[in-house]
């Protein structure tokens, strides 16, 4: 029988049964078991893993486990650059784009507010999300661990928080999104880019009080919606500023 000793670090422990958290433990493995197979069999989605060390050496997901191997599994590193050690993925994503599952509509809406291209439809099924991820190179956002274990999902993020604002803070912090944020540049409804427009060109689409009190407008060419800096905008601005300031950037 092949046995290996595992140790998971930081937030990866949240996926383990309580008596295996923050400690080494030894488990039996199938003779053809890979690091990916065993990590996911123990409950941790592969998309949450950034670095694997087997007997002190960096390994990829396809490493076959041998009897007596010692496996250390790490999540994303925030405080240091471990790029030279990484083996678990073939390539990084060039753009930070997301697809959110059907239970994360509030988070998807708020990510769009921050300017991140985020696909969402409450009718999306898991197969559709996996296909979008593979085709477009998007990061899957979900609270479904099994979805993140799909082989075709190369980049994903398990969302721990339950409420939208807390979910946004979590994702911004974990993926270091502050410097990439471009608030109010995407349509909240259809995810398309917004562009500024003259008031005169949208006058017939504005409520009477908006015509009277506001001068700056933007529109979405995809769905025709018009946006202005009213009370809803100010409320969203306060939420976003709170998230950005708490993650190391002053509001704009």
GROMACS .gro file of C-alpha atoms in nm:
model
  252
    1UNK     CA    1   0.000   0.000   0.000
    2UNK     CA    2   0.118   0.352  -0.086
    3UNK     CA    3   0.089   0.607   0.193
    4UNK     CA    4   0.174   0.978   0.189
    5UNK     CA    5   0.186   1.247   0.454
    6UNK     CA    6   0.004   1.574   0.383
    7UNK     CA    7   0.011   1.920   0.539
    8UNK     CA    8  -0.221   2.196   0.415
    9UNK     CA    9  -0.161   2.563   0.492
   10UNK     CA   10  -0.366   2.874   0.570
   11UNK     CA   11  -0.721   2.887   0.431
   12UNK     CA   12  -0.692   2.547   0.261
   13UNK     CA   13  -0.756   2.399   0.605
   14UNK     CA   14  -1.116   2.521   0.581
   15UNK     CA   15  -1.184   2.243   0.331
   16UNK     CA   16  -1.052   1.964   0.552
   17UNK     CA   17  -1.231   1.764   0.818
   18UNK     CA   18  -1.152   1.915   1.161
   19UNK     CA   19  -0.903   1.654   1.282
   20UNK     CA   20  -0.679   1.711   0.977
   21UNK     CA   21  -0.655   2.088   0.997
   22UNK     CA   22  -0.321   2.263   1.060
   23UNK     CA   23  -0.133   1.941   1.119
   24UNK     CA   24   0.041   1.662   0.930
   25UNK     CA   25  -0.157   1.347   0.863
   26UNK     CA   26  -0.084   1.027   0.676
   27UNK     CA   27  -0.334   0.866   0.443
   28UNK     CA   28  -0.338   0.563   0.209
   29UNK     CA   29  -0.326   0.638  -0.165
   30UNK     CA   30  -0.398   0.438  -0.475
   31UNK     CA   31  -0.079   0.332  -0.654
   32UNK     CA   32  -0.155   0.553  -0.953
   33UNK     CA   33  -0.278   0.849  -0.746
   34UNK     CA   34  -0.156   1.194  -0.851
   35UNK     CA   35  -0.116   1.496  -0.625
   36UNK     CA   36  -0.433   1.644  -0.780
   37UNK     CA   37  -0.633   1.329  -0.721
   38UNK     CA   38  -0.538   1.308  -0.354
   39UNK     CA   39  -0.572   1.680  -0.282
   40UNK     CA   40  -0.925   1.679  -0.417
   41UNK     CA   41  -1.008   1.345  -0.251
   42UNK     CA   42  -0.920   1.515   0.078
   43UNK     CA   43  -1.170   1.791   0.000
   44UNK     CA   44  -0.960   2.077  -0.144
   45UNK     CA   45  -1.048   2.204  -0.497
   46UNK     CA   46  -0.740   2.220  -0.718
   47UNK     CA   47  -0.822   2.579  -0.818
   48UNK     CA   48  -0.748   2.689  -0.460
   49UNK     CA   49  -0.393   2.552  -0.475
   50UNK     CA   50  -0.098   2.767  -0.583
   51UNK     CA   51   0.204   2.561  -0.480
   52UNK     CA   52   0.273   2.193  -0.406
   53UNK     CA   53   0.597   2.071  -0.253
   54UNK     CA   54   0.665   1.698  -0.257
   55UNK     CA   55   0.959   1.608  -0.036
   56UNK     CA   56   1.060   1.974  -0.049
   57UNK     CA   57   1.055   2.008  -0.429
   58UNK     CA   58   0.793   2.192  -0.635
   59UNK     CA   59   0.556   1.953  -0.814
   60UNK     CA   60   0.266   1.975  -1.055
   61UNK     CA   61  -0.080   1.821  -1.032
   62UNK     CA   62   0.026   1.517  -1.235
   63UNK     CA   63   0.304   1.406  -1.000
   64UNK     CA   64   0.251   1.038  -0.912
   65UNK     CA   65   0.272   0.983  -0.539
   66UNK     CA   66   0.521   0.733  -0.405
   67UNK     CA   67   0.515   0.551  -0.075
   68UNK     CA   68   0.641   0.778   0.202
   69UNK     CA   69   0.609   1.106   0.011
   70UNK     CA   70   0.561   1.420   0.219
   71UNK     CA   71   0.329   1.668   0.050
   72UNK     CA   72   0.291   2.035   0.150
   73UNK     CA   73   0.005   2.223  -0.015
   74UNK     CA   74  -0.020   2.603  -0.019
   75UNK     CA   75  -0.282   2.858  -0.131
   76UNK     CA   76  -0.206   3.187  -0.309
   77UNK     CA   77   0.087   3.376  -0.159
   78UNK     CA   78   0.018   3.742  -0.079
   79UNK     CA   79   0.342   3.853   0.087
   80UNK     CA   80   0.606   3.701  -0.140
   81UNK     CA   81   0.662   3.615  -0.506
   82UNK     CA   82   0.688   3.240  -0.554
   83UNK     CA   83   0.657   3.249  -0.933
   84UNK     CA   84   0.986   3.061  -0.995
   85UNK     CA   85   0.851   2.768  -0.791
   86UNK     CA   86   0.511   2.735  -0.952
   87UNK     CA   87   0.435   2.414  -1.140
   88UNK     CA   88   0.060   2.362  -1.100
   89UNK     CA   89  -0.063   2.561  -1.403
   90UNK     CA   90   0.071   2.597  -1.755
   91UNK     CA   91   0.008   2.970  -1.782
   92UNK     CA   92  -0.123   3.272  -1.591
   93UNK     CA   93  -0.431   3.459  -1.707
   94UNK     CA   94  -0.355   3.774  -1.905
   95UNK     CA   95  -0.682   3.939  -1.806
   96UNK     CA   96  -0.878   3.921  -1.484
   97UNK     CA   97  -1.223   3.816  -1.603
   98UNK     CA   98  -1.483   3.619  -1.415
   99UNK     CA   99  -1.783   3.392  -1.455
  100UNK     CA  100  -2.001   3.365  -1.146
  101UNK     CA  101  -2.235   3.081  -1.062
  102UNK     CA  102  -2.609   3.124  -1.018
  103UNK     CA  103  -2.586   3.192  -0.644
  104UNK     CA  104  -2.347   3.488  -0.671
  105UNK     CA  105  -2.553   3.749  -0.856
  106UNK     CA  106  -2.486   4.018  -0.595
  107UNK     CA  107  -2.111   3.962  -0.614
  108UNK     CA  108  -2.118   3.966  -0.995
  109UNK     CA  109  -2.305   4.298  -0.987
  110UNK     CA  110  -2.049   4.452  -0.751
  111UNK     CA  111  -1.751   4.325  -0.952
  112UNK     CA  112  -1.899   4.495  -1.257
  113UNK     CA  113  -1.926   4.813  -1.049
  114UNK     CA  114  -1.550   4.784  -0.992
  115UNK     CA  115  -1.496   4.746  -1.365
  116UNK     CA  116  -1.426   4.372  -1.385
  117UNK     CA  117  -1.571   4.182  -1.679
  118UNK     CA  118  -1.804   3.935  -1.503
  119UNK     CA  119  -2.045   3.699  -1.678
  120UNK     CA  120  -2.349   3.598  -1.477
  121UNK     CA  121  -2.688   3.448  -1.546
  122UNK     CA  122  -2.902   3.287  -1.279
  123UNK     CA  123  -2.986   3.016  -1.533
  124UNK     CA  124  -2.622   2.914  -1.581
  125UNK     CA  125  -2.572   2.542  -1.520
  126UNK     CA  126  -2.238   2.399  -1.410
  127UNK     CA  127  -2.159   2.259  -1.756
  128UNK     CA  128  -2.211   2.604  -1.911
  129UNK     CA  129  -1.984   2.767  -1.654
  130UNK     CA  130  -1.709   2.510  -1.719
  131UNK     CA  131  -1.739   2.565  -2.094
  132UNK     CA  132  -1.718   2.944  -2.053
  133UNK     CA  133  -1.416   2.910  -1.825
  134UNK     CA  134  -1.233   2.689  -2.073
  135UNK     CA  135  -1.325   2.893  -2.381
  136UNK     CA  136  -1.275   3.246  -2.246
  137UNK     CA  137  -1.006   3.189  -1.983
  138UNK     CA  138  -1.225   3.321  -1.701
  139UNK     CA  139  -1.193   3.270  -1.327
  140UNK     CA  140  -1.485   3.072  -1.187
  141UNK     CA  141  -1.642   3.223  -0.874
  142UNK     CA  142  -1.853   2.978  -0.676
  143UNK     CA  143  -1.950   2.834  -0.339
  144UNK     CA  144  -1.971   2.487  -0.495
  145UNK     CA  145  -1.652   2.291  -0.423
  146UNK     CA  146  -1.740   2.017  -0.670
  147UNK     CA  147  -1.759   2.268  -0.955
  148UNK     CA  148  -1.401   2.377  -0.883
  149UNK     CA  149  -1.285   2.017  -0.902
  150UNK     CA  150  -1.380   1.988  -1.269
  151UNK     CA  151  -1.070   1.916  -1.478
  152UNK     CA  152  -1.146   2.192  -1.730
  153UNK     CA  153  -1.160   2.459  -1.458
  154UNK     CA  154  -0.802   2.584  -1.443
  155UNK     CA  155  -0.865   2.908  -1.252
  156UNK     CA  156  -1.127   2.943  -0.981
  157UNK     CA  157  -1.202   3.095  -0.645
  158UNK     CA  158  -1.413   2.940  -0.373
  159UNK     CA  159  -1.609   3.223  -0.207
  160UNK     CA  160  -1.635   3.174   0.168
  161UNK     CA  161  -1.845   3.478   0.267
  162UNK     CA  162  -2.224   3.468   0.248
  163UNK     CA  163  -2.317   3.834   0.191
  164UNK     CA  164  -2.234   4.025  -0.128
  165UNK     CA  165  -2.029   4.307   0.023
  166UNK     CA  166  -1.822   4.064   0.230
  167UNK     CA  167  -1.778   3.845  -0.078
  168UNK     CA  168  -1.647   4.143  -0.272
  169UNK     CA  169  -1.396   4.227   0.001
  170UNK     CA  170  -1.282   3.864   0.006
  171UNK     CA  171  -1.231   3.840  -0.370
  172UNK     CA  172  -1.058   4.179  -0.396
  173UNK     CA  173  -0.817   4.087  -0.118
  174UNK     CA  174  -0.744   3.729  -0.226
  175UNK     CA  175  -0.687   3.817  -0.592
  176UNK     CA  176  -0.519   4.154  -0.527
  177UNK     CA  177  -0.761   4.345  -0.748
  178UNK     CA  178  -0.725   4.697  -0.609
  179UNK     CA  179  -0.481   4.829  -0.870
  180UNK     CA  180  -0.688   4.683  -1.155
  181UNK     CA  181  -1.020   4.832  -1.045
  182UNK     CA  182  -1.186   5.081  -1.282
  183UNK     CA  183  -1.513   5.171  -1.105
  184UNK     CA  184  -1.823   5.254  -1.310
  185UNK     CA  185  -1.681   5.165  -1.651
  186UNK     CA  186  -1.910   4.867  -1.721
  187UNK     CA  187  -2.285   4.836  -1.753
  188UNK     CA  188  -2.426   4.675  -1.441
  189UNK     CA  189  -2.697   4.505  -1.643
  190UNK     CA  190  -2.516   4.357  -1.943
  191UNK     CA  191  -2.144   4.385  -1.861
  192UNK     CA  192  -2.063   4.593  -2.171
  193UNK     CA  193  -1.836   4.902  -2.158
  194UNK     CA  194  -1.988   5.239  -2.077
  195UNK     CA  195  -1.904   5.559  -2.262
  196UNK     CA  196  -1.967   5.922  -2.168
  197UNK     CA  197  -2.241   6.104  -2.361
  198UNK     CA  198  -2.367   6.459  -2.392
  199UNK     CA  199  -2.680   6.531  -2.196
  200UNK     CA  200  -2.860   6.649  -2.508
  201UNK     CA  201  -2.819   6.310  -2.676
  202UNK     CA  202  -3.001   6.124  -2.396
  203UNK     CA  203  -3.244   6.394  -2.287
  204UNK     CA  204  -3.549   6.203  -2.407
  205UNK     CA  205  -3.453   5.904  -2.189
  206UNK     CA  206  -3.417   6.094  -1.861
  207UNK     CA  207  -3.675   6.139  -1.584
  208UNK     CA  208  -3.775   6.506  -1.534
  209UNK     CA  209  -3.584   6.552  -1.205
  210UNK     CA  210  -3.271   6.398  -1.354
  211UNK     CA  211  -3.287   6.643  -1.646
  212UNK     CA  212  -3.302   6.926  -1.397
  213UNK     CA  213  -3.030   6.828  -1.151
  214UNK     CA  214  -2.763   6.624  -1.334
  215UNK     CA  215  -2.518   6.706  -1.611
  216UNK     CA  216  -2.282   6.409  -1.646
  217UNK     CA  217  -2.403   6.089  -1.810
  218UNK     CA  218  -2.275   5.765  -1.956
  219UNK     CA  219  -2.451   5.504  -2.163
  220UNK     CA  220  -2.425   5.141  -2.265
  221UNK     CA  221  -2.442   5.086  -2.640
  222UNK     CA  222  -2.544   4.723  -2.590
  223UNK     CA  223  -2.864   4.774  -2.391
  224UNK     CA  224  -2.920   5.150  -2.415
  225UNK     CA  225  -2.923   5.218  -2.040
  226UNK     CA  226  -2.820   5.562  -1.920
  227UNK     CA  227  -2.630   5.621  -1.595
  228UNK     CA  228  -2.583   5.933  -1.385
  229UNK     CA  229  -2.437   6.015  -1.044
  230UNK     CA  230  -2.756   6.003  -0.841
  231UNK     CA  231  -2.826   5.865  -0.494
  232UNK     CA  232  -2.787   5.503  -0.607
  233UNK     CA  233  -2.449   5.587  -0.759
  234UNK     CA  234  -2.338   5.758  -0.436
  235UNK     CA  235  -2.443   5.457  -0.228
  236UNK     CA  236  -2.246   5.224  -0.454
  237UNK     CA  237  -1.949   5.462  -0.440
  238UNK     CA  238  -1.943   5.440  -0.060
  239UNK     CA  239  -1.944   5.060  -0.072
  240UNK     CA  240  -1.664   5.045  -0.329
  241UNK     CA  241  -1.453   5.305  -0.152
  242UNK     CA  242  -1.482   5.103   0.169
  243UNK     CA  243  -1.361   4.789  -0.007
  244UNK     CA  244  -1.073   4.964  -0.186
  245UNK     CA  245  -0.956   5.159   0.118
  246UNK     CA  246  -0.960   4.848   0.334
  247UNK     CA  247  -0.740   4.677   0.078
  248UNK     CA  248  -0.476   4.945   0.062
  249UNK     CA  249  -0.597   5.213  -0.179
  250UNK     CA  250  -0.769   5.541  -0.110
  251UNK     CA  251  -1.100   5.608  -0.276
  252UNK     CA  252  -1.127   5.812  -0.596
   0.00000   0.00000   0.00000
